[in-house]
Short mmCIF file of C-alpha atoms and ligand atoms in Angstrom, two decimals:
data_model
loop_
_atom_site.label_atom_id
_atom_site.label_comp_id
_atom_site.label_asym_id
_atom_site.label_seq_id
_atom_site.Cartn_x
_atom_site.Cartn_y
_atom_site.Cartn_z
CA MET P 22 215.47 -52.99 45.99
CA LEU P 23 217.14 -53.15 42.62
CA ALA P 24 217.44 -56.71 41.50
CA ASP P 25 220.57 -56.23 39.44
CA ASN P 26 222.02 -53.80 36.98
CA THR P 27 219.69 -54.81 34.20
CA ASP P 28 217.16 -52.98 36.30
CA LEU P 29 219.37 -49.91 36.52
CA ILE P 30 219.73 -49.22 32.86
CA GLN P 31 218.07 -51.88 30.84
CA PRO P 32 220.26 -53.32 28.10
CA THR P 33 217.90 -53.41 25.19
CA CYS P 34 219.55 -56.26 23.39
CA SER P 35 222.16 -58.91 23.93
CA ASN P 36 224.96 -56.90 22.35
CA ASP P 37 225.27 -54.78 25.46
CA SER P 38 223.38 -51.74 24.25
CA TYR P 39 222.17 -49.61 27.13
CA ALA P 40 219.02 -47.47 27.13
CA GLY P 41 219.45 -44.56 29.50
CA GLY P 42 216.25 -42.73 30.30
CA HIS P 43 215.97 -39.58 32.35
CA PHE P 44 215.65 -40.38 36.04
CA ILE P 45 212.89 -38.18 37.42
CA ALA P 46 211.01 -38.58 40.71
CA GLY P 47 212.44 -42.06 41.15
CA GLN P 48 211.41 -43.29 37.71
CA LEU P 49 213.31 -43.96 34.50
CA VAL P 50 211.38 -42.08 31.83
CA ALA P 51 211.70 -41.39 28.12
CA ALA P 52 212.35 -37.88 26.82
CA ALA P 53 209.28 -35.67 26.35
CA SER P 54 210.11 -35.69 22.65
CA ASP P 55 210.58 -39.47 22.77
CA GLU P 56 213.92 -38.90 21.06
CA THR P 57 217.25 -40.41 22.06
CA PHE P 58 220.88 -39.85 21.13
CA VAL P 59 223.63 -42.39 20.57
CA VAL P 60 226.42 -42.95 23.07
CA THR P 61 229.50 -44.25 21.29
CA ASN P 62 232.39 -46.36 22.51
CA PRO P 63 235.38 -44.25 21.43
CA ALA P 64 237.65 -47.29 21.37
CA THR P 65 235.58 -49.20 18.82
CA GLY P 66 233.31 -46.61 17.24
CA ARG P 67 230.39 -48.87 18.10
CA GLU P 68 227.23 -47.90 19.93
CA VAL P 69 227.26 -48.41 23.70
CA GLY P 70 223.68 -47.35 24.07
CA ARG P 71 221.28 -44.48 23.74
CA ALA P 72 220.18 -41.80 26.16
CA ALA P 73 217.02 -39.73 26.35
CA LEU P 74 217.41 -36.47 24.44
CA GLY P 75 216.34 -33.82 26.92
CA ASN P 76 214.88 -30.40 26.21
CA ALA P 77 213.12 -27.69 28.21
CA ARG P 78 210.09 -29.93 28.79
CA ASP P 79 212.23 -32.57 30.47
CA VAL P 80 213.96 -29.86 32.50
CA GLU P 81 210.54 -28.70 33.65
CA LYS P 82 209.60 -32.17 34.87
CA ALA P 83 212.91 -32.80 36.63
CA VAL P 84 212.96 -29.43 38.36
CA ALA P 85 209.31 -29.84 39.39
CA ALA P 86 210.16 -33.22 40.94
CA ALA P 87 213.14 -31.76 42.79
CA ALA P 88 211.09 -28.77 43.97
CA LYS P 89 208.32 -31.05 45.22
CA ALA P 90 210.77 -33.19 47.21
CA ARG P 91 212.50 -30.17 48.72
CA GLN P 92 210.62 -29.60 51.94
CA GLN P 93 210.40 -33.25 52.85
CA TRP P 94 214.15 -33.72 52.30
CA ALA P 95 215.09 -30.57 54.20
CA ALA P 96 213.01 -31.87 57.12
CA VAL P 97 215.00 -35.12 57.35
CA PRO P 98 217.43 -34.77 60.31
CA VAL P 99 220.82 -33.85 58.98
CA ARG P 100 222.65 -36.92 60.26
CA GLU P 101 220.01 -39.12 58.71
CA ARG P 102 220.58 -37.42 55.36
CA GLY P 103 224.26 -38.20 55.78
CA ALA P 104 223.52 -41.80 56.75
CA LYS P 105 221.48 -42.28 53.59
CA LEU P 106 224.31 -40.91 51.49
CA ALA P 107 226.79 -43.19 53.27
CA ARG P 108 224.64 -46.21 52.49
CA GLY P 109 224.47 -45.07 48.87
CA ALA P 110 228.26 -44.82 48.76
CA THR P 111 228.54 -48.37 50.10
CA ARG P 112 226.20 -49.55 47.36
CA LEU P 113 228.38 -47.84 44.77
CA LEU P 114 231.33 -49.85 46.04
CA GLU P 115 229.31 -53.06 45.88
CA GLN P 116 228.53 -52.37 42.23
CA ALA P 117 231.83 -50.73 41.39
CA GLU P 118 232.81 -53.21 38.71
CA GLU P 119 229.64 -52.80 36.70
CA ILE P 120 229.82 -49.02 36.88
CA ALA P 121 233.53 -48.94 36.01
CA ARG P 122 232.97 -51.15 33.00
CA LEU P 123 230.21 -48.93 31.65
CA LEU P 124 232.35 -45.86 32.29
CA ALA P 125 235.22 -47.44 30.33
CA LEU P 126 232.86 -48.31 27.48
CA GLU P 127 231.50 -44.81 27.05
CA THR P 128 234.61 -42.73 27.84
CA GLY P 129 237.42 -44.88 26.43
CA LYS P 130 239.30 -44.53 29.71
CA ALA P 131 241.22 -47.57 30.86
CA ILE P 132 239.32 -49.59 33.43
CA ARG P 133 242.32 -50.44 35.63
CA THR P 134 244.09 -47.10 35.75
CA GLU P 135 241.08 -44.78 35.60
CA CYS P 136 237.56 -46.16 35.78
CA ARG P 137 237.81 -48.40 38.83
CA PRO P 138 239.73 -45.79 40.82
CA GLU P 139 237.14 -43.22 39.78
CA VAL P 140 234.28 -45.21 41.28
CA LEU P 141 236.27 -45.66 44.49
CA THR P 142 237.05 -41.94 44.71
CA ALA P 143 233.42 -41.05 44.04
CA ALA P 144 232.31 -43.35 46.88
CA ASP P 145 235.03 -41.91 49.12
CA ILE P 146 233.82 -38.36 48.50
CA GLY P 147 230.26 -39.48 49.30
CA THR P 148 231.40 -41.06 52.55
CA PHE P 149 233.41 -37.96 53.46
CA TYR P 150 230.43 -35.63 53.08
CA ALA P 151 228.06 -38.10 54.71
CA GLY P 152 229.85 -37.49 58.02
CA LEU P 153 229.88 -33.72 57.79
CA GLY P 154 226.20 -32.93 58.32
CA SER P 155 226.67 -31.83 61.91
CA GLU P 156 229.08 -29.15 60.73
CA LEU P 157 226.19 -27.19 59.20
CA LYS P 158 226.34 -25.02 62.29
CA GLY P 159 225.44 -21.43 62.91
CA GLU P 160 226.77 -18.94 65.43
CA THR P 161 225.60 -16.99 68.43
CA LEU P 162 226.08 -13.29 67.85
CA PRO P 163 226.95 -11.06 70.81
CA PHE P 164 224.54 -8.14 70.52
CA ARG P 165 222.24 -7.19 73.40
CA PRO P 166 221.86 -9.08 76.66
CA ASP P 167 218.06 -9.07 76.41
CA LEU P 168 218.15 -10.69 72.96
CA LEU P 169 219.43 -14.01 71.69
CA SER P 170 220.94 -13.54 68.25
CA VAL P 171 221.94 -16.57 66.23
CA THR P 172 222.61 -17.66 62.68
CA ILE P 173 221.40 -20.91 61.18
CA ARG P 174 222.24 -22.60 57.89
CA GLU P 175 219.48 -23.54 55.49
CA PRO P 176 219.45 -25.40 52.19
CA LEU P 177 219.28 -23.30 49.03
CA GLY P 178 216.57 -25.35 47.32
CA VAL P 179 216.93 -27.02 43.92
CA VAL P 180 220.54 -27.34 42.78
CA ALA P 181 221.47 -27.88 39.12
CA ALA P 182 224.68 -29.89 38.69
CA ILE P 183 226.06 -29.76 35.14
CA LEU P 184 228.77 -32.29 34.36
CA PRO P 185 231.52 -32.83 31.81
CA TRP P 186 232.60 -36.22 30.45
CA ASN P 187 236.19 -36.53 31.70
CA VAL P 188 235.62 -37.71 35.31
CA PRO P 189 231.85 -37.66 35.51
CA LEU P 190 231.39 -39.81 38.61
CA VAL P 191 233.85 -37.95 40.80
CA LEU P 192 232.59 -34.59 39.59
CA MET P 193 228.98 -35.61 40.14
CA MET P 194 229.77 -36.68 43.69
CA LEU P 195 231.68 -33.46 44.44
CA LYS P 196 228.47 -31.63 43.62
CA ILE P 197 225.62 -33.81 44.80
CA ALA P 198 227.08 -35.07 48.08
CA PRO P 199 227.48 -31.66 49.75
CA ALA P 200 224.23 -30.46 48.15
CA LEU P 201 222.23 -33.40 49.49
CA VAL P 202 223.75 -33.42 52.98
CA ALA P 203 223.00 -29.70 53.25
CA GLY P 204 219.35 -30.51 52.51
CA ASN P 205 219.04 -29.45 48.87
CA THR P 206 217.48 -31.51 46.12
CA VAL P 207 219.35 -31.93 42.86
CA VAL P 208 218.92 -32.16 39.11
CA VAL P 209 222.04 -33.56 37.45
CA LYS P 210 222.62 -32.82 33.75
CA THR P 211 224.95 -35.49 32.45
CA ALA P 212 227.60 -34.93 29.78
CA GLU P 213 226.33 -35.84 26.33
CA GLU P 214 229.42 -37.96 25.59
CA ALA P 215 229.16 -40.04 28.78
CA PRO P 216 225.72 -40.09 30.37
CA LEU P 217 225.27 -43.79 31.16
CA ALA P 218 227.66 -44.57 34.01
CA THR P 219 226.58 -41.33 35.70
CA LEU P 220 222.97 -42.45 35.44
CA MET P 221 223.83 -45.89 36.78
CA ALA P 222 225.70 -44.45 39.77
CA ALA P 223 223.01 -41.87 40.50
CA ARG P 224 220.30 -44.50 40.42
CA ILE P 225 222.22 -46.63 42.89
CA LEU P 226 222.55 -43.66 45.25
CA ALA P 227 218.91 -42.73 44.75
CA GLU P 228 217.81 -46.13 46.05
CA GLU P 229 218.53 -44.71 49.49
CA LEU P 230 216.78 -41.38 48.90
CA PRO P 231 213.14 -40.28 48.71
CA ALA P 232 211.87 -39.95 45.13
CA GLY P 233 212.67 -36.61 43.56
CA VAL P 234 215.64 -35.79 45.79
CA LEU P 235 218.16 -36.79 43.11
CA ASN P 236 217.12 -36.51 39.45
CA VAL P 237 219.18 -37.01 36.31
CA ILE P 238 218.54 -35.68 32.83
CA HIS P 239 220.51 -36.06 29.62
CA GLY P 240 220.86 -33.88 26.59
CA PHE P 241 222.93 -31.21 24.92
CA GLY P 242 224.06 -27.90 26.38
CA PRO P 243 221.90 -25.31 24.64
CA GLU P 244 218.75 -27.48 24.53
CA CYS P 245 218.94 -29.05 27.99
CA GLY P 246 221.68 -27.43 30.10
CA GLN P 247 220.67 -23.87 29.39
CA PRO P 248 216.95 -24.22 30.26
CA LEU P 249 218.06 -25.92 33.45
CA VAL P 250 220.24 -22.96 34.43
CA GLU P 251 217.47 -20.53 33.48
CA HIS P 252 214.66 -22.37 35.26
CA PRO P 253 213.11 -20.04 37.86
CA LEU P 254 213.07 -22.74 40.56
CA VAL P 255 216.77 -23.58 40.23
CA ALA P 256 218.43 -21.79 43.14
CA LYS P 257 222.05 -22.71 42.49
CA VAL P 258 224.18 -23.97 39.62
CA THR P 259 227.32 -25.98 40.08
CA PHE P 260 229.22 -26.58 36.86
CA THR P 261 232.43 -28.19 35.66
CA GLY P 262 233.38 -27.74 32.03
CA SER P 263 234.86 -25.35 29.55
CA GLN P 264 235.55 -21.70 30.20
CA PRO P 265 233.20 -20.34 27.47
CA VAL P 266 230.27 -22.39 28.75
CA GLY P 267 231.14 -21.38 32.32
CA GLU P 268 230.94 -17.73 31.28
CA THR P 269 227.56 -18.30 29.60
CA ILE P 270 226.22 -20.00 32.71
CA TYR P 271 227.54 -17.23 34.93
CA ALA P 272 225.77 -14.62 32.77
CA SER P 273 222.47 -16.56 32.86
CA ALA P 274 222.73 -17.04 36.61
CA ALA P 275 223.46 -13.33 37.05
CA ARG P 276 220.12 -12.50 35.43
CA LYS P 277 218.43 -14.60 38.12
CA LEU P 278 220.83 -13.45 40.85
CA ILE P 279 221.57 -17.00 41.96
CA PRO P 280 224.93 -18.32 43.15
CA VAL P 281 227.14 -20.45 40.90
CA SER P 282 230.23 -22.56 41.41
CA LEU P 283 232.38 -22.92 38.30
CA GLU P 284 235.28 -25.31 37.84
CA LEU P 285 236.75 -24.45 34.46
CA GLY P 286 240.01 -24.93 32.66
CA GLY P 287 243.65 -24.94 33.63
CA LYS P 288 247.18 -24.74 32.27
CA SER P 289 248.98 -25.86 35.36
CA PRO P 290 252.72 -25.30 35.76
CA MET P 291 255.14 -27.75 37.35
CA ILE P 292 258.45 -26.20 38.43
CA VAL P 293 261.33 -28.64 38.83
CA MET P 294 264.29 -27.19 40.74
CA ALA P 295 267.90 -28.23 40.23
CA ASP P 296 267.98 -30.25 43.47
CA ALA P 297 264.74 -32.17 42.84
CA ASP P 298 264.59 -35.93 43.23
CA LEU P 299 264.65 -36.72 39.51
CA PRO P 300 262.87 -40.11 39.38
CA LYS P 301 260.20 -38.76 41.71
CA ALA P 302 259.75 -35.62 39.61
CA VAL P 303 259.50 -37.66 36.41
CA ALA P 304 256.85 -39.93 37.96
CA GLY P 305 255.13 -36.76 39.21
CA ALA P 306 255.09 -35.29 35.71
CA ILE P 307 253.42 -38.42 34.32
CA ALA P 308 250.88 -38.45 37.14
CA GLY P 309 250.41 -34.68 36.89
CA MET P 310 249.90 -34.79 33.15
CA ARG P 311 247.21 -37.43 33.75
CA PHE P 312 248.66 -39.41 30.85
CA THR P 313 246.57 -42.42 31.89
CA ARG P 314 243.52 -40.22 31.32
CA GLN P 315 244.92 -39.20 27.95
CA GLY P 316 245.66 -35.80 29.52
CA GLN P 317 241.94 -35.04 29.65
CA SER P 318 242.08 -33.18 32.92
CA CYS P 319 241.72 -29.52 33.83
CA THR P 320 244.43 -29.98 36.47
CA ALA P 321 246.91 -31.48 33.97
CA ALA P 322 250.48 -30.32 34.65
CA SER P 323 250.89 -29.35 31.02
CA ARG P 324 253.66 -26.74 31.42
CA ILE P 325 256.72 -28.41 32.88
CA TYR P 326 259.58 -26.02 33.71
CA VAL P 327 262.81 -27.89 34.45
CA HIS P 328 266.05 -26.33 35.70
CA GLU P 329 268.59 -26.24 32.89
CA THR P 330 271.16 -28.34 34.81
CA ILE P 331 268.84 -31.38 34.83
CA TYR P 332 266.75 -30.55 31.78
CA GLU P 333 268.11 -33.07 29.26
CA ASP P 334 268.27 -35.83 31.86
CA PHE P 335 264.67 -35.09 32.91
CA LEU P 336 263.47 -35.11 29.32
CA THR P 337 265.18 -38.40 28.50
CA ARG P 338 263.76 -40.05 31.60
CA LEU P 339 260.28 -38.60 31.06
CA ALA P 340 260.17 -39.93 27.51
CA ALA P 341 261.46 -43.35 28.63
CA GLU P 342 258.95 -43.68 31.47
CA THR P 343 256.05 -42.44 29.34
CA ARG P 344 256.93 -45.00 26.66
CA LYS P 345 256.34 -47.75 29.23
CA LEU P 346 252.62 -46.93 29.38
CA LYS P 347 250.60 -49.33 27.31
CA ILE P 348 248.01 -47.84 25.00
CA GLY P 349 245.13 -50.12 24.13
CA ASP P 350 241.69 -51.54 24.75
CA PRO P 351 240.22 -49.72 27.77
CA LEU P 352 238.73 -52.97 29.04
CA ASP P 353 242.05 -54.85 28.89
CA GLU P 354 243.58 -55.17 32.37
CA THR P 355 247.06 -54.52 31.00
CA THR P 356 246.12 -51.21 29.36
CA ASP P 357 247.34 -47.98 30.96
CA ILE P 358 246.02 -45.48 28.41
CA GLY P 359 242.74 -45.64 26.50
CA THR P 360 241.27 -43.27 23.95
CA ILE P 361 240.36 -39.66 23.48
CA ILE P 362 236.65 -39.10 24.07
CA SER P 363 235.50 -37.90 20.64
CA GLN P 364 236.45 -36.90 17.13
CA ASP P 365 236.00 -33.20 18.00
CA GLN P 366 238.41 -33.50 20.87
CA MET P 367 240.86 -35.45 18.72
CA GLU P 368 240.80 -32.69 16.11
CA ARG P 369 241.56 -30.11 18.77
CA ILE P 370 244.56 -32.12 19.95
CA THR P 371 245.79 -32.70 16.40
CA HIS P 372 245.53 -28.98 15.75
CA PHE P 373 247.81 -28.18 18.71
CA ILE P 374 250.27 -30.91 17.75
CA ALA P 375 250.49 -29.42 14.26
CA ILE P 376 251.30 -26.00 15.75
CA GLY P 377 254.03 -27.54 17.90
CA ARG P 378 255.49 -29.50 15.02
CA GLU P 379 255.68 -26.39 12.85
CA THR P 380 257.29 -24.19 15.51
CA PRO P 381 261.01 -23.68 14.72
CA ASN P 382 263.57 -25.20 17.09
CA VAL P 383 261.00 -27.21 18.99
CA ARG P 384 261.63 -30.90 19.61
CA MET P 385 258.66 -33.23 19.41
CA ILE P 386 258.94 -36.55 21.23
CA VAL P 387 256.18 -39.04 20.60
CA CYS P 388 255.93 -41.78 23.23
CA GLY P 389 254.36 -45.19 22.89
CA THR P 390 252.75 -47.12 20.09
CA ALA P 391 249.19 -47.29 18.89
CA PRO P 392 247.40 -50.56 19.56
CA ASP P 393 247.35 -53.14 16.82
CA ASP P 394 244.01 -54.78 17.43
CA ALA P 395 241.43 -55.41 14.75
CA ASN P 396 238.63 -55.01 17.30
CA LEU P 397 239.60 -51.42 17.97
CA ASP P 398 239.03 -48.33 15.86
CA PRO P 399 242.40 -46.52 15.68
CA ALA P 400 240.79 -43.09 15.12
CA LEU P 401 240.82 -41.88 18.73
CA PHE P 402 244.05 -43.35 20.09
CA ALA P 403 246.42 -40.42 20.66
CA LEU P 404 250.04 -41.03 21.59
CA PRO P 405 251.51 -39.08 24.52
CA THR P 406 253.55 -36.24 23.02
CA LEU P 407 256.22 -34.07 24.61
CA PHE P 408 257.23 -30.73 23.11
CA ALA P 409 260.61 -29.54 24.33
CA ASP P 410 262.01 -25.98 24.15
CA ILE P 411 258.65 -24.51 23.25
CA PRO P 412 258.47 -20.69 23.45
CA ASP P 413 256.33 -19.07 26.16
CA GLU P 414 254.10 -17.32 23.65
CA SER P 415 253.15 -20.54 21.82
CA PRO P 416 249.43 -21.45 21.96
CA LEU P 417 250.60 -24.80 23.35
CA MET P 418 251.85 -22.97 26.44
CA ARG P 419 248.80 -20.77 26.83
CA GLU P 420 245.69 -22.74 25.85
CA GLU P 421 244.19 -25.80 27.43
CA ILE P 422 244.74 -28.73 25.05
CA PHE P 423 242.89 -31.38 27.07
CA GLY P 424 244.96 -34.14 25.53
CA PRO P 425 248.20 -36.06 26.12
CA VAL P 426 250.45 -33.17 25.12
CA ALA P 427 253.00 -31.77 27.58
CA CYS P 428 255.32 -28.81 27.07
CA VAL P 429 258.75 -29.06 28.68
CA VAL P 430 260.85 -25.91 29.01
CA PRO P 431 264.27 -25.22 30.56
CA TRP P 432 264.80 -22.39 33.05
CA SER P 433 267.78 -20.84 34.80
CA ASP P 434 266.52 -17.91 36.88
CA TYR P 435 264.09 -18.54 39.76
CA GLU P 436 262.33 -15.17 39.48
CA ASP P 437 261.88 -15.66 35.75
CA VAL P 438 260.38 -19.10 36.10
CA LEU P 439 257.90 -17.94 38.74
CA GLU P 440 256.88 -15.11 36.46
CA ALA P 441 256.46 -17.49 33.52
CA ALA P 442 254.47 -19.96 35.64
CA ASN P 443 252.08 -17.19 36.71
CA ASP P 444 251.81 -15.74 33.21
CA THR P 445 248.51 -17.42 32.42
CA ASP P 446 244.82 -16.55 32.52
CA PHE P 447 244.19 -19.75 34.46
CA GLY P 448 245.04 -20.51 38.08
CA LEU P 449 243.85 -23.99 38.91
CA ALA P 450 246.89 -25.95 40.11
CA ALA P 451 250.68 -25.83 40.31
CA SER P 452 253.48 -27.93 41.74
CA VAL P 453 257.05 -27.35 42.89
CA TRP P 454 259.72 -30.04 43.01
CA THR P 455 262.62 -29.45 45.36
CA ASN P 456 264.17 -30.57 48.63
CA ASP P 457 264.87 -26.99 49.61
CA LEU P 458 262.17 -26.15 52.16
CA ALA P 459 262.69 -22.41 51.99
CA LYS P 460 262.38 -22.38 48.19
CA ALA P 461 259.30 -24.59 48.35
CA LEU P 462 257.63 -22.30 50.87
CA ASP P 463 258.46 -19.23 48.86
CA ALA P 464 257.20 -20.71 45.59
CA THR P 465 253.96 -22.07 47.08
CA ARG P 466 253.13 -18.62 48.42
CA ARG P 467 253.87 -16.86 45.17
CA LEU P 468 252.23 -19.23 42.68
CA ASP P 469 248.84 -17.94 41.52
CA ALA P 470 246.91 -21.18 41.69
CA GLY P 471 244.23 -22.60 43.94
CA TYR P 472 245.81 -26.03 44.50
CA VAL P 473 249.59 -25.97 44.99
CA GLN P 474 251.60 -29.09 45.82
CA VAL P 475 255.21 -29.79 46.68
CA ASN P 476 256.88 -32.97 45.42
CA GLN P 477 253.62 -34.53 44.31
CA ASN P 478 250.79 -34.12 41.86
CA LEU P 479 247.75 -35.59 43.58
CA THR P 480 244.32 -35.57 41.96
CA ILE P 481 241.27 -34.13 43.74
CA GLN P 482 241.04 -35.58 47.26
CA PRO P 483 238.25 -35.38 49.84
CA ASN P 484 239.00 -32.69 52.45
CA LEU P 485 241.54 -30.86 50.27
CA SER P 486 239.73 -27.74 49.17
CA TYR P 487 239.89 -27.61 45.39
CA GLY P 488 239.14 -24.70 43.09
CA GLY P 489 240.89 -22.27 40.81
CA PHE P 490 241.75 -18.62 40.58
CA GLY P 491 241.29 -16.36 37.56
CA LYS P 492 239.66 -18.01 34.56
CA SER P 493 239.83 -21.40 36.24
CA GLY P 494 236.60 -20.65 38.00
CA LEU P 495 234.76 -19.65 41.12
CA GLY P 496 234.29 -21.49 44.38
CA LYS P 497 235.75 -24.57 46.02
CA GLU P 498 234.94 -28.24 45.93
CA ALA P 499 235.82 -31.39 47.91
CA SER P 500 235.85 -29.71 51.33
CA LEU P 501 233.63 -28.81 54.26
CA GLU P 502 233.99 -25.19 53.18
CA ALA P 503 232.47 -26.15 49.80
CA MET P 504 229.33 -27.49 51.50
CA LEU P 505 228.96 -24.58 53.89
CA GLU P 506 229.69 -21.77 51.46
CA HIS P 507 228.21 -23.12 48.26
CA PHE P 508 225.26 -25.29 49.25
CA SER P 509 223.73 -23.53 52.23
CA ARG P 510 222.63 -20.02 53.12
CA LYS P 511 222.88 -18.28 56.42
CA LYS P 512 219.92 -16.75 58.19
CA THR P 513 220.18 -14.41 61.20
CA ILE P 514 217.51 -14.82 63.85
CA VAL P 515 217.05 -12.47 66.78
CA PHE P 516 214.89 -13.64 69.73
CA ALA P 517 213.35 -11.32 72.26
CA GLY P 518 211.91 -12.72 75.51
P1 ADP Z 626 233.53 -30.02 27.33
O1 ADP Z 626 234.23 -29.19 26.31
O2 ADP Z 626 234.37 -30.57 28.39
O3 ADP Z 626 232.51 -30.97 26.76
P2 ADP Z 626 231.48 -28.12 27.89
O4 ADP Z 626 231.71 -26.90 28.70
O5 ADP Z 626 231.19 -27.96 26.45
O6 ADP Z 626 232.73 -29.00 28.19
O7 ADP Z 626 230.30 -28.99 28.50
C1 ADP Z 626 230.22 -29.32 29.86
C2 ADP Z 626 228.76 -29.49 30.22
O8 ADP Z 626 228.07 -28.26 30.04
C3 ADP Z 626 228.02 -30.52 29.39
O9 ADP Z 626 227.13 -31.23 30.22
C4 ADP Z 626 227.27 -29.66 28.40
O10 ADP Z 626 226.11 -30.27 27.88
C5 ADP Z 626 226.91 -28.48 29.26
N1 ADP Z 626 226.61 -27.24 28.51
C6 ADP Z 626 227.11 -26.85 27.31
N2 ADP Z 626 226.59 -25.66 26.94
C7 ADP Z 626 225.75 -25.28 27.94
C8 ADP Z 626 224.94 -24.13 28.18
N3 ADP Z 626 224.86 -23.13 27.31
N4 ADP Z 626 224.23 -24.07 29.33
C9 ADP Z 626 224.30 -25.07 30.23
N5 ADP Z 626 225.03 -26.18 30.07
C10 ADP Z 626 225.77 -26.29 28.95
#
């Protein structure tokens, strides 16, 4: 039993500094090099804590622990594996506040609008998968009457789960829950910007699991992530992150001939038809843009195409509603929007804003005000920004900004807007806003995206298969299909009497 959270990640001093070791074979351990790296609170610039700086030697230990636990875990009856995960999910809920607070500290995301809901969603995904173990079924294959031919599903072995910083708890759970229920053991590589809440949540889950079944290591991509992907005993990689890193991982996995799931970027279109319910569409644009997450979402509805007859009205309302969101201290209960994760990310956003500002005939609408609080560092507070009338060929319309920047464009011809919406390398999500059922059906069929919604912009939900087309990645998450297709393998067995 864990006594309390000081036992999860020991604060090393009274000023709330957390020391996050690797979690290997049920133990918190220092890095092989004994080195650590600083985790910074983006809202204050102050240190939240330090995490073990992993390299290939730490990877070796974590993978060895996962490999050792493999057979024992695979031998646990499937419903019992699910029951353990369900108990872990309940524990997450019991400690939700502590986890959410740490998540807010290290990511700068607002605790009320983002961090608490994230813990709840992570637990919900765990509970969803916990009940799906019995679906790991095979088939009987009609062949010859004197033979019994069947397929069974087996675990793959050691799964590497590589995480980004934007929604680390949900993304961790989307990977580890199906992997564990299917009988695999896991090594999680946390995001270097936000390793601590992930570690805390994983340790809570691991309380219900045999040692070595769920391991967590920290470190940077080339030094820690890459050796993990390349390790000979890693049988599967599941990754969420940027497209270039996804391509690197895919190439490394190809050399080992192991399966990968990749959830990469997006540039998701939102098409608002002339008959759309305007207030609903405006609220949908704010939700879709993930403004409360500072737009740091691969699903962000960052290209908003609005029919010309309602365009100006939509724009005015969108700006007015966005201005109502309060930007401030992530830990303040009244805050809607926190900070950008890092200086690098802020520079990327600033770069795109500069391009938009310098594009002729483009209107730039900045919404909201920066917080005026001496306890906060203003450096990473970005104001939601709308660019209206932006040309299709602008980098703002083509590249993933991963910040609170939305492009709003008028359209008049339905065929043209569908073509523009599909004119992207990505294909993660899309939405259509109309009360015309026939139009909605037509558009949903023709949009090249893996997750298409009508009159809403939901986030990832358990049981709704999620995954992109094109450069948005490979494979699905959040569904039964994800567990069956991506975390188990099928074996054919033929019995003779
Ligand atoms: P972001 O831009 O969102 O930080 P990245 O794709 O750079 O996304 O990183 C996502 C995750 O991938 C992080 O955990 C990072 O450490 C890891 N990573 C980065 N480079 C590599 C690599 N070459 N091999 C494996 N993992 C990597």
